[in-house]
């Protein structure tokens, strides 16, 4: 079953528009061969208002710790939207025949090539790698409470897609192509291979020049008081050098703290992320990490210097920063561990429960 969600952010209607096109075509032309395709619209009041959110960001509310969730359950517009979306998701997941893949369709305020993000479980990674666009690793370490992280934790493949700039009509085309490719890859539709190839080519053209695999190395967090403003003209996957002025805020110039590729420069008022910096990852490292994970090497992660087990919790380790070697964190990442909390000089890292298919 393919479940696709559009418009979790209300100022990003492209995903919902792409889903309308897909569903219409599925009904009139090419029927589903097997399985199901479910399309959901995310934040309805925000979509109507064409705003990212009304009271709070819906895509930061999907936290898994129940205590945190209750605390956040104020009577906001987004808490109601989240309840409705979760109820719809739970009912389709309950009736699902066969494996479930979730796509969460987004667009960005700045221009740039389409790309995929996911919480790095092998199931989600394997699915994301089937699209001819860059994959960006490590975003879930920076952003807590996203829908894909929440659904991915249950063992389903869950991939988020950024289709391009919010108002660019091509963003709708890109997201539509992504849904068709997903349906094709899952063997759910009866369409000609040549037609699917045309959809694939659209993405190849849009992503030309961008690296295939990248990793987030920096997030520039902002608050309203910062009065953050990006200098005009930046796009995702544009290279920046350390020290380059790329934005301004209440304190003056904002410079890139390190070199790399810029990701999602912010050109809208709402949002907590000014920009991200990502760097290229060679495919060798993905291959090595898959090898280690399929060999279930995560079970011996506590053999690394400065790394210890959390009693009774097999998926968690403590990293004692004063003792841990520089390579410990890198190796833990390869083994599928992600940073989950910090307690002073101790870092808590956890492995996704359903990493392997
Ligand atoms: Zn979004």
XYZ file of C-alpha atoms and ligand atoms in Angstrom:
358
model
C 0.000 0.000 0.000
C 1.213 3.476 -0.879
C 0.125 6.270 1.463
C 1.000 9.767 0.243
C 0.486 12.953 2.235
C 0.533 16.471 0.753
C 0.146 19.852 2.424
C 1.423 19.052 5.920
C 2.691 22.613 5.536
C -0.184 24.823 4.327
C 1.941 27.083 2.113
C 3.095 24.001 0.163
C 0.010 23.053 -1.900
C 2.108 21.428 -4.668
C 2.064 18.031 -2.930
C -1.742 18.056 -2.597
C -2.130 19.199 -6.230
C 0.176 16.411 -7.424
C -1.897 13.864 -5.492
C -5.145 15.134 -7.039
C -3.619 14.605 -10.506
C -2.429 11.096 -9.638
C -5.780 10.040 -8.164
C -7.702 11.437 -11.167
C -5.472 9.583 -13.600
C -5.699 6.387 -11.566
C -9.485 6.585 -11.789
C -9.775 7.515 -15.466
C -6.804 5.828 -17.202
C -4.510 3.379 -15.602
C -6.128 1.452 -12.823
C -4.252 0.073 -9.887
C -3.034 -3.403 -10.732
C -2.988 -4.506 -7.117
C -2.797 -3.042 -3.640
C -4.004 0.401 -2.623
C -3.026 4.024 -3.048
C -4.223 6.402 -0.348
C -3.828 10.190 -0.660
C -4.203 12.434 2.370
C -4.146 16.233 2.714
C -2.201 17.329 5.796
C -3.054 20.666 7.396
C -6.436 21.731 5.938
C -6.916 25.097 7.743
C -3.318 26.087 6.904
C -3.790 25.024 3.250
C -6.913 27.216 3.065
C -4.979 30.127 4.603
C -1.872 29.390 2.452
C 0.321 29.552 5.564
C 2.938 27.058 6.778
C 0.858 26.630 9.949
C -1.813 28.437 11.988
C -0.614 28.004 15.605
C 2.416 25.718 15.437
C 4.349 23.585 12.961
C 2.367 20.358 12.377
C 5.496 18.594 11.126
C 7.277 19.036 14.484
C 4.429 17.554 16.553
C 4.940 13.863 15.766
C 7.086 13.155 18.798
C 7.181 9.570 19.995
C 7.648 10.064 23.737
C 4.098 9.957 25.066
C 4.816 12.394 27.922
C 6.074 14.963 25.453
C 3.000 14.449 23.295
C 0.551 15.011 26.121
C 2.410 18.142 27.166
C 2.125 19.507 23.644
C -1.551 18.635 23.357
C -2.729 22.182 23.795
C -5.895 23.112 21.951
C -4.114 24.427 18.873
C -5.383 24.115 15.299
C -2.459 21.767 14.616
C -3.225 19.478 17.558
C -6.675 18.872 16.000
C -5.173 18.393 12.543
C -2.659 15.941 13.972
C -5.362 13.904 15.697
C -7.340 13.687 12.436
C -4.300 12.778 10.366
C -3.190 10.124 12.864
C -6.694 8.648 13.009
C -6.784 8.426 9.189
C -3.290 6.922 9.074
C -4.051 4.394 11.780
C -7.190 3.217 10.012
C -5.439 2.769 6.621
C -2.432 1.055 8.236
C -4.741 -1.321 10.070
C -6.362 -2.439 6.808
C -3.124 -2.549 4.797
C -2.461 -5.668 2.742
C 1.282 -6.138 2.261
C 4.087 -3.662 2.969
C 3.317 0.038 3.471
C 5.289 2.941 2.029
C 4.608 6.496 3.192
C 5.513 9.527 1.072
C 5.376 13.003 2.610
C 5.379 15.650 -0.135
C 6.837 19.100 0.491
C 8.284 22.139 -1.277
C 10.805 24.789 -0.194
C 10.721 28.596 -0.048
C 13.976 28.824 -2.025
C 14.654 27.294 -5.434
C 16.632 24.106 -5.996
C 16.650 20.503 -7.166
C 14.169 18.013 -5.682
C 15.575 15.692 -2.999
C 14.590 12.962 -0.538
C 14.952 12.802 3.263
C 14.248 9.962 5.686
C 15.028 8.638 9.136
C 17.910 6.349 8.265
C 16.485 2.854 8.589
C 17.523 0.407 5.876
C 13.902 0.015 4.674
C 13.450 3.758 4.141
C 16.941 4.176 2.707
C 16.471 1.352 0.211
C 13.222 2.892 -1.003
C 14.584 6.460 -1.216
C 17.530 5.272 -3.327
C 15.164 4.180 -6.125
C 14.531 7.795 -7.180
C 16.987 9.654 -9.447
C 17.340 12.593 -7.036
C 19.736 13.381 -4.160
C 19.134 11.764 -0.761
C 19.954 13.854 2.319
C 20.920 11.951 5.466
C 20.844 13.130 9.061
C 17.986 15.629 8.873
C 16.039 13.697 11.527
C 18.852 14.320 14.006
C 18.201 18.024 13.527
C 14.394 18.066 13.342
C 12.366 16.247 15.992
C 8.732 15.305 15.539
C 8.428 14.891 11.772
C 5.759 12.662 10.231
C 8.291 10.484 8.366
C 10.307 9.877 11.528
C 7.134 8.861 13.362
C 5.898 6.448 10.686
C 9.426 5.174 9.940
C 9.856 4.146 13.575
C 7.054 1.628 13.120
C 9.139 -0.185 10.520
C 7.452 1.181 7.389
C 9.413 2.785 4.586
C 8.758 6.509 5.082
C 10.374 9.078 2.802
C 9.925 12.847 2.639
C 10.325 14.630 -0.677
C 11.059 18.276 -1.411
C 9.795 18.933 -4.947
C 11.223 22.415 -5.583
C 10.071 25.974 -4.903
C 6.557 26.473 -3.390
C 5.009 28.416 -6.307
C 6.945 26.833 -9.187
C 4.499 24.782 -11.333
C 7.358 22.338 -12.011
C 7.350 21.412 -8.308
C 3.904 19.847 -8.848
C 5.310 17.934 -11.853
C 8.267 16.694 -9.799
C 6.102 15.512 -6.901
C 3.663 13.852 -9.313
C 6.598 12.047 -10.986
C 7.757 10.879 -7.535
C 4.356 9.352 -6.742
C 4.191 7.555 -10.135
C 7.707 6.188 -9.727
C 6.800 4.976 -6.220
C 3.660 3.248 -7.556
C 5.707 1.739 -10.391
C 8.510 0.549 -8.104
C 5.967 -1.102 -5.825
C 4.348 -2.845 -8.813
C 0.968 -1.297 -8.023
C 0.117 0.290 -11.409
C -0.476 -0.806 -14.955
C 1.366 1.817 -17.009
C 3.798 1.606 -19.919
C 7.454 1.482 -18.953
C 8.170 4.290 -21.436
C 5.696 6.573 -19.694
C 7.285 5.909 -16.302
C 10.685 6.609 -17.887
C 9.410 10.043 -19.007
C 8.478 10.791 -15.389
C 11.906 9.599 -14.263
C 13.622 11.827 -16.865
C 11.846 14.910 -15.453
C 13.544 14.272 -12.111
C 16.918 13.470 -13.702
C 16.832 16.849 -15.477
C 15.726 18.723 -12.337
C 18.484 17.174 -10.196
C 21.295 17.528 -12.762
C 24.506 18.681 -11.114
C 23.496 17.922 -7.515
C 25.430 15.180 -5.651
C 23.628 11.842 -5.179
C 24.149 11.424 -1.417
C 24.606 14.170 1.158
C 24.674 14.525 4.903
C 23.526 17.458 7.042
C 26.505 18.966 8.875
C 24.951 22.203 10.123
C 21.527 23.672 10.889
C 21.108 27.398 11.392
C 18.276 27.564 13.929
C 16.397 30.846 14.184
C 13.702 32.496 16.308
C 11.368 35.379 15.414
C 13.529 37.774 17.498
C 16.532 37.078 15.269
C 14.881 38.953 12.373
C 16.691 36.516 10.071
C 16.824 37.430 6.411
C 18.604 35.400 3.726
C 20.501 37.429 1.098
C 18.601 37.117 -2.196
C 19.341 34.556 -4.884
C 20.488 31.459 -2.993
C 19.227 28.001 -3.959
C 19.550 24.505 -2.528
C 22.727 22.646 -3.587
C 24.581 25.876 -4.303
C 28.145 25.683 -2.941
C 29.185 28.007 -0.120
C 32.583 28.514 1.512
C 33.319 28.946 5.218
C 32.998 32.573 6.273
C 30.828 33.584 3.301
C 28.077 36.062 4.231
C 24.781 34.496 3.229
C 22.187 36.177 5.451
C 21.610 39.017 7.917
C 19.930 39.098 11.299
C 19.489 41.447 14.259
C 23.184 40.958 15.204
C 24.568 41.677 11.740
C 26.023 39.416 9.061
C 25.321 35.682 9.167
C 28.173 33.690 7.665
C 28.447 30.026 6.667
C 30.329 28.318 9.553
C 31.712 25.727 7.162
C 31.881 25.018 3.471
C 29.569 22.663 1.593
C 26.263 22.837 -0.197
C 23.483 25.095 1.006
C 20.154 23.387 1.670
C 16.716 24.976 2.078
C 17.659 28.666 2.445
C 14.650 30.325 4.102
C 12.731 32.868 2.024
C 9.521 32.961 4.050
C 8.466 34.366 7.413
C 7.397 31.173 9.203
C 9.861 28.431 10.146
C 12.714 27.774 12.614
C 15.428 26.795 10.142
C 17.386 29.600 8.463
C 19.377 27.217 6.288
C 21.261 23.927 6.390
C 24.713 23.017 5.158
C 25.188 19.559 3.690
C 28.267 17.774 2.421
C 28.756 15.050 -0.132
C 28.917 11.440 1.081
C 30.613 8.830 -1.116
C 28.433 5.830 -1.944
C 31.143 3.585 -0.449
C 30.066 4.721 3.053
C 26.428 3.831 2.386
C 27.535 0.439 1.134
C 29.733 -0.119 4.212
C 26.980 0.982 6.561
C 24.486 -1.390 4.887
C 27.008 -4.221 5.186
C 27.571 -3.541 8.898
C 23.872 -3.273 9.583
C 22.861 -6.430 7.751
C 25.639 -8.148 9.748
C 23.929 -6.698 12.840
C 27.166 -5.147 14.019
C 25.134 -2.665 16.094
C 24.976 -5.277 18.830
C 28.654 -4.766 19.558
C 28.613 -0.944 19.319
C 29.494 -0.727 23.032
C 32.900 -2.205 22.216
C 33.892 1.188 20.796
C 36.020 3.388 23.084
C 33.857 5.678 25.240
C 30.620 3.903 24.301
C 28.568 1.979 26.876
C 25.273 0.132 26.909
C 22.117 1.493 28.561
C 20.982 -1.247 30.930
C 17.850 -2.992 29.701
C 17.670 -0.972 26.469
C 19.402 -2.830 23.677
C 18.818 -0.092 21.104
C 20.437 2.685 23.152
C 24.046 3.538 23.943
C 25.779 6.274 25.924
C 28.701 8.095 24.353
C 31.086 9.609 26.893
C 32.476 12.496 24.928
C 35.625 12.931 27.013
C 36.728 9.343 26.295
C 35.118 8.579 22.940
C 37.446 8.606 19.961
C 36.652 10.866 17.006
C 35.678 7.855 14.928
C 33.181 6.501 17.492
C 30.413 8.882 16.398
C 31.066 8.219 12.711
C 30.934 4.469 13.269
C 27.763 4.737 15.335
C 26.143 6.668 12.470
C 27.141 3.936 10.028
C 25.637 1.355 12.364
C 22.323 3.210 12.281
C 22.508 5.065 15.594
C 21.252 8.633 15.750
C 21.665 11.274 18.426
C 18.543 11.339 20.618
C 19.447 13.309 23.748
C 22.299 15.006 25.568
C 23.035 14.865 29.295
C 26.013 17.086 30.015
C 29.063 15.446 28.511
C 27.172 12.279 27.705
C 25.383 11.785 24.418
C 22.499 9.336 24.190
C 22.227 7.621 20.814
C 19.605 5.173 19.669
C 19.111 2.745 16.868
C 15.772 2.500 15.098
C 13.933 -0.566 16.302
C 12.887 -1.644 12.785
C 16.028 -0.927 10.841
C 16.127 -3.961 8.587
C 13.378 -5.212 6.264
Zn 7.306 21.465 4.227
